[in-house]
PDB file of C-alpha atoms in Angstrom:
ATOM      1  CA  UNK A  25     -28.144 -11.606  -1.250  1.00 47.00           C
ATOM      2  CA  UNK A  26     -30.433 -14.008  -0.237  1.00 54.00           C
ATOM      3  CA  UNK A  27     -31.095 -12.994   2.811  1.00 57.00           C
ATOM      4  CA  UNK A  28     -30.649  -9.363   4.448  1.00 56.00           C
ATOM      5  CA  UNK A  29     -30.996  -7.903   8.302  1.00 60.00           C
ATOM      6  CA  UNK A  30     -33.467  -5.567   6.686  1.00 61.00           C
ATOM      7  CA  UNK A  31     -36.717  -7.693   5.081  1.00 59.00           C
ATOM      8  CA  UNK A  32     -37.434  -5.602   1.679  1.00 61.00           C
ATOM      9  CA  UNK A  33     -39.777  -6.139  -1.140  1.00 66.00           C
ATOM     10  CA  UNK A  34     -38.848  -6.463  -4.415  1.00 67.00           C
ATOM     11  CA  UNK A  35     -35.226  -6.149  -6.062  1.00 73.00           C
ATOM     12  CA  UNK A  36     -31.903  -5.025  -4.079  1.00 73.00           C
ATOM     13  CA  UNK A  37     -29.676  -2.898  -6.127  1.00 76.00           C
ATOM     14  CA  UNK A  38     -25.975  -2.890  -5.130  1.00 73.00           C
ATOM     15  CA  UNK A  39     -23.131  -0.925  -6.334  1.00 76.00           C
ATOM     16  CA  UNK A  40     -19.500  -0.264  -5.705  1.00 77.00           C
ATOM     17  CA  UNK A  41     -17.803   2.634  -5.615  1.00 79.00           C
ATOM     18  CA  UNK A  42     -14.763   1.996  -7.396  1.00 80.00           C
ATOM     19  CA  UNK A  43     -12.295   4.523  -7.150  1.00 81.00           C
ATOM     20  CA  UNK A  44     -13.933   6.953  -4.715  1.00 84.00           C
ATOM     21  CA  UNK A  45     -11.273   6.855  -1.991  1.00 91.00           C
ATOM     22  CA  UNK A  46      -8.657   5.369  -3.691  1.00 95.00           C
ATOM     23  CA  UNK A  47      -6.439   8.318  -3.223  1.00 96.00           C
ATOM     24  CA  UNK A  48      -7.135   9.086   0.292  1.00 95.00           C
ATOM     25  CA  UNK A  49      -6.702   4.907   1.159  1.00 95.00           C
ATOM     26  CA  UNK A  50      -3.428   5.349  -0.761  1.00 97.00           C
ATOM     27  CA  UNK A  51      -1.966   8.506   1.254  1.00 97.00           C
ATOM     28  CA  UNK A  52      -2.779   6.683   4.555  1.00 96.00           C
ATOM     29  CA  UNK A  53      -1.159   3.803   2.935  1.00 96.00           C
ATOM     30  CA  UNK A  54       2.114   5.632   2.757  1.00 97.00           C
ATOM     31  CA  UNK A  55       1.423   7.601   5.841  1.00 96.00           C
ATOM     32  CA  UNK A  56       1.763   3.973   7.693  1.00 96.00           C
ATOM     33  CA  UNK A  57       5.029   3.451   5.698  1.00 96.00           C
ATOM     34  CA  UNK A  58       6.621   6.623   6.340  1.00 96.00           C
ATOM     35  CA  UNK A  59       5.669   6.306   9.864  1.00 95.00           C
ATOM     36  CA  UNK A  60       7.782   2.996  10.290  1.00 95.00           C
ATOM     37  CA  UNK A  61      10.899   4.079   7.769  1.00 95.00           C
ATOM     38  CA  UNK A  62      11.248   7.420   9.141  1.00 95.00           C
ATOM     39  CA  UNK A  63      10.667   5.857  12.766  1.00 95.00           C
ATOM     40  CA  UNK A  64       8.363   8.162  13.861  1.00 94.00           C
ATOM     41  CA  UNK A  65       7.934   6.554  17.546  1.00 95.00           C
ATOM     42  CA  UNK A  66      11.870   6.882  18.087  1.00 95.00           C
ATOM     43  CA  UNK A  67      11.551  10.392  17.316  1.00 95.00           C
ATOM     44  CA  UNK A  68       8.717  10.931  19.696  1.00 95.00           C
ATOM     45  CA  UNK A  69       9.836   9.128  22.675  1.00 96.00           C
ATOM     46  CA  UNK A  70      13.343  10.760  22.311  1.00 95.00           C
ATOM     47  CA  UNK A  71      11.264  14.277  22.186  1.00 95.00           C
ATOM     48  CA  UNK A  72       9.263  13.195  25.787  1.00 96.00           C
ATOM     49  CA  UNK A  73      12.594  11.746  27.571  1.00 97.00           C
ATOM     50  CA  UNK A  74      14.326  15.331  25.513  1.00 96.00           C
ATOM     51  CA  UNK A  75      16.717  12.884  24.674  1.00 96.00           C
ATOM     52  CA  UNK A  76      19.320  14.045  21.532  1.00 94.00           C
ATOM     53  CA  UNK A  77      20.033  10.774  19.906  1.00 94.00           C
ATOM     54  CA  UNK A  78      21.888  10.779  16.797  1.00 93.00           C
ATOM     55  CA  UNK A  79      20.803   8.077  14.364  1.00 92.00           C
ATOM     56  CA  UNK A  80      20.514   7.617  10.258  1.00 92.00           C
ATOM     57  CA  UNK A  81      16.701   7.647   8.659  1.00 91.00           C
ATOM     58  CA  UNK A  82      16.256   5.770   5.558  1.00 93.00           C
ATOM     59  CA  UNK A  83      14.686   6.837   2.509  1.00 95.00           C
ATOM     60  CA  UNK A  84      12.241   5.473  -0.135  1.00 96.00           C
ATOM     61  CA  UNK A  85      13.839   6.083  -3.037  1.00 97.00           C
ATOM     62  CA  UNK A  86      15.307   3.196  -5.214  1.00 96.00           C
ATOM     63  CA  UNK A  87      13.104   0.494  -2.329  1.00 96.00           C
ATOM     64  CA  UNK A  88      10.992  -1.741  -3.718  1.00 97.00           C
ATOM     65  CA  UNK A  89       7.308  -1.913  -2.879  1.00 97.00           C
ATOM     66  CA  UNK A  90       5.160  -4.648  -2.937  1.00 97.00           C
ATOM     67  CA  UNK A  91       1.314  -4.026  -3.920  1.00 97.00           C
ATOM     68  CA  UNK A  92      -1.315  -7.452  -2.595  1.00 96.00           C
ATOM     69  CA  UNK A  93      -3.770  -6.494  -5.076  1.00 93.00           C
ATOM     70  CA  UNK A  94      -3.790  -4.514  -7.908  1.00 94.00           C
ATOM     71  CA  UNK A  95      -7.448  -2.911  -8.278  1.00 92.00           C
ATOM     72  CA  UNK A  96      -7.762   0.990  -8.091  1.00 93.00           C
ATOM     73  CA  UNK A  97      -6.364   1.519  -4.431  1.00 94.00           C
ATOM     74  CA  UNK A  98      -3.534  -0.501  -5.643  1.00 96.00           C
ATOM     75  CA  UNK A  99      -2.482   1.430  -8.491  1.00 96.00           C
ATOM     76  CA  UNK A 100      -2.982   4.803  -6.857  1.00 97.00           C
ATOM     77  CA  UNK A 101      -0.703   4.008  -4.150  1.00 97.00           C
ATOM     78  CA  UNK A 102       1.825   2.438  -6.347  1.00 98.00           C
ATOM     79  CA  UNK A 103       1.811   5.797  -8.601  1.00 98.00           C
ATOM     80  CA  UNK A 104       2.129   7.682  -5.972  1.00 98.00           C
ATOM     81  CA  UNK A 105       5.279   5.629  -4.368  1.00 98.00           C
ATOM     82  CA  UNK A 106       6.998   5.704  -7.966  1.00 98.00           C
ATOM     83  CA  UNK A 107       6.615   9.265  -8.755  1.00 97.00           C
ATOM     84  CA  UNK A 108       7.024  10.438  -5.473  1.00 97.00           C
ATOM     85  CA  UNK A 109       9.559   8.408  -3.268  1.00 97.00           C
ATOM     86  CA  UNK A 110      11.327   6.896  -6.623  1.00 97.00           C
ATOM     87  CA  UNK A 111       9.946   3.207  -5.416  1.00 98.00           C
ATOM     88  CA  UNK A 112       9.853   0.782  -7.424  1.00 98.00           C
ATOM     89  CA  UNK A 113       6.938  -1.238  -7.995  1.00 97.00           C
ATOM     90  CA  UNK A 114       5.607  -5.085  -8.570  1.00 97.00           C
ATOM     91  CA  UNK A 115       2.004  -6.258  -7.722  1.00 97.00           C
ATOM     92  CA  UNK A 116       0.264  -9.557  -7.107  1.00 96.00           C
ATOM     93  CA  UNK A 117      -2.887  -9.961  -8.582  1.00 94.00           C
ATOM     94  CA  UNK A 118      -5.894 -12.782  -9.106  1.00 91.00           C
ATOM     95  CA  UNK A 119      -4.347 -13.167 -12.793  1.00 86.00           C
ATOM     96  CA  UNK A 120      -0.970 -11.633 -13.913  1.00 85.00           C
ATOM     97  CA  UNK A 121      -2.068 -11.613 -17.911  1.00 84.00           C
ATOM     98  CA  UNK A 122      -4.483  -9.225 -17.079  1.00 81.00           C
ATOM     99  CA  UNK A 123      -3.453  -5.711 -19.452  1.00 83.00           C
ATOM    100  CA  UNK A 124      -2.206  -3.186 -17.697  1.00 85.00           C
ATOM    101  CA  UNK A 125      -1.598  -0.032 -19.450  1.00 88.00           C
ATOM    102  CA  UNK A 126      -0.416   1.915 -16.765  1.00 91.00           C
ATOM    103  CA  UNK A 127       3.113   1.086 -16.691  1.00 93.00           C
ATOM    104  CA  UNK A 128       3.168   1.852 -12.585  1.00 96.00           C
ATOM    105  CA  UNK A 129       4.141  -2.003 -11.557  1.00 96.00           C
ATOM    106  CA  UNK A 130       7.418  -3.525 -13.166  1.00 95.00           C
ATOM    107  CA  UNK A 131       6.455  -6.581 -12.593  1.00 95.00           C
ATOM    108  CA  UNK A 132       2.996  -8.142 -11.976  1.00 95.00           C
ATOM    109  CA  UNK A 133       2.756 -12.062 -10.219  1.00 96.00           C
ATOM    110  CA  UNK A 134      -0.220 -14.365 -10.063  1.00 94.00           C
ATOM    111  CA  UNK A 135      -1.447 -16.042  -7.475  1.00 93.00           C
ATOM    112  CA  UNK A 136       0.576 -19.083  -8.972  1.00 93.00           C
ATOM    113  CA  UNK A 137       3.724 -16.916  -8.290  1.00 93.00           C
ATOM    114  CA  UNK A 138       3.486 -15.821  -4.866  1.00 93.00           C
ATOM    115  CA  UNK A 139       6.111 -17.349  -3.340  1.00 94.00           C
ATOM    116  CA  UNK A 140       8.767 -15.379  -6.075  1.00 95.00           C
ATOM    117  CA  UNK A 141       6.473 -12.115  -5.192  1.00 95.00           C
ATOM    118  CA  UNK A 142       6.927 -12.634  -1.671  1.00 94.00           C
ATOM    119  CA  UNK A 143      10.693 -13.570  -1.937  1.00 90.00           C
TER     120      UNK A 143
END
């Protein structure tokens, strides 16, 4: 940082906080998902008009999810979609050679491979 808001003297230490709120960002990650695939909105405008509409809710399992980035947050919610809604996984990440032990994504793109991630 060469320059801050805040003049200081002498050295500026930063940090990150990897990991710290990785499971709560992943939880409202799925929270948003489960809000559009179990149509949430339909469900609550039906309640105010007390409306009985019969109609068929789709589920998670056996869908694929697709993870932009593949840091902590990443991983968390991708765990979390596997072993709990049955989804599978695939990332894209800065460099697809990088290891990854965790055996959560089936299949992890680079940049260079977007457009097959995305298709």
């Amino acid at each position: 940082i060469e320059t801050c808001i805040i003049p200081t003297q002498g050295v500026v230490t930063l940090t990150n906080g990897r990991g710290a709120f990785s499971d709560s960002l992943a939880e409202y990650a799925l929270a948003g998902i489960l809000h559009f695939n179990k149509q949430f909105c339909r469900c609550e405008e039906n309640k105010m008009k007390r409306k009985w509409e019969q109609f068929e809710m789709d589920t998670m399992n056996n869908k694929t999810m697709g993870l932009l980035g593949y840091g902590s947050i990443g991983k968390t919610t991708g765990k979390m979609a596997k072993s709990g809604f049955g989804c599978n996984v695939i990332a894209l990440r800065r460099h697809k050679d990088s290891i990854d032990e965790s055996g959560i994504a089936s299949q992890i793109y680079g940049y260079d491979d977007k457009k097959t991630f995305f298709n």
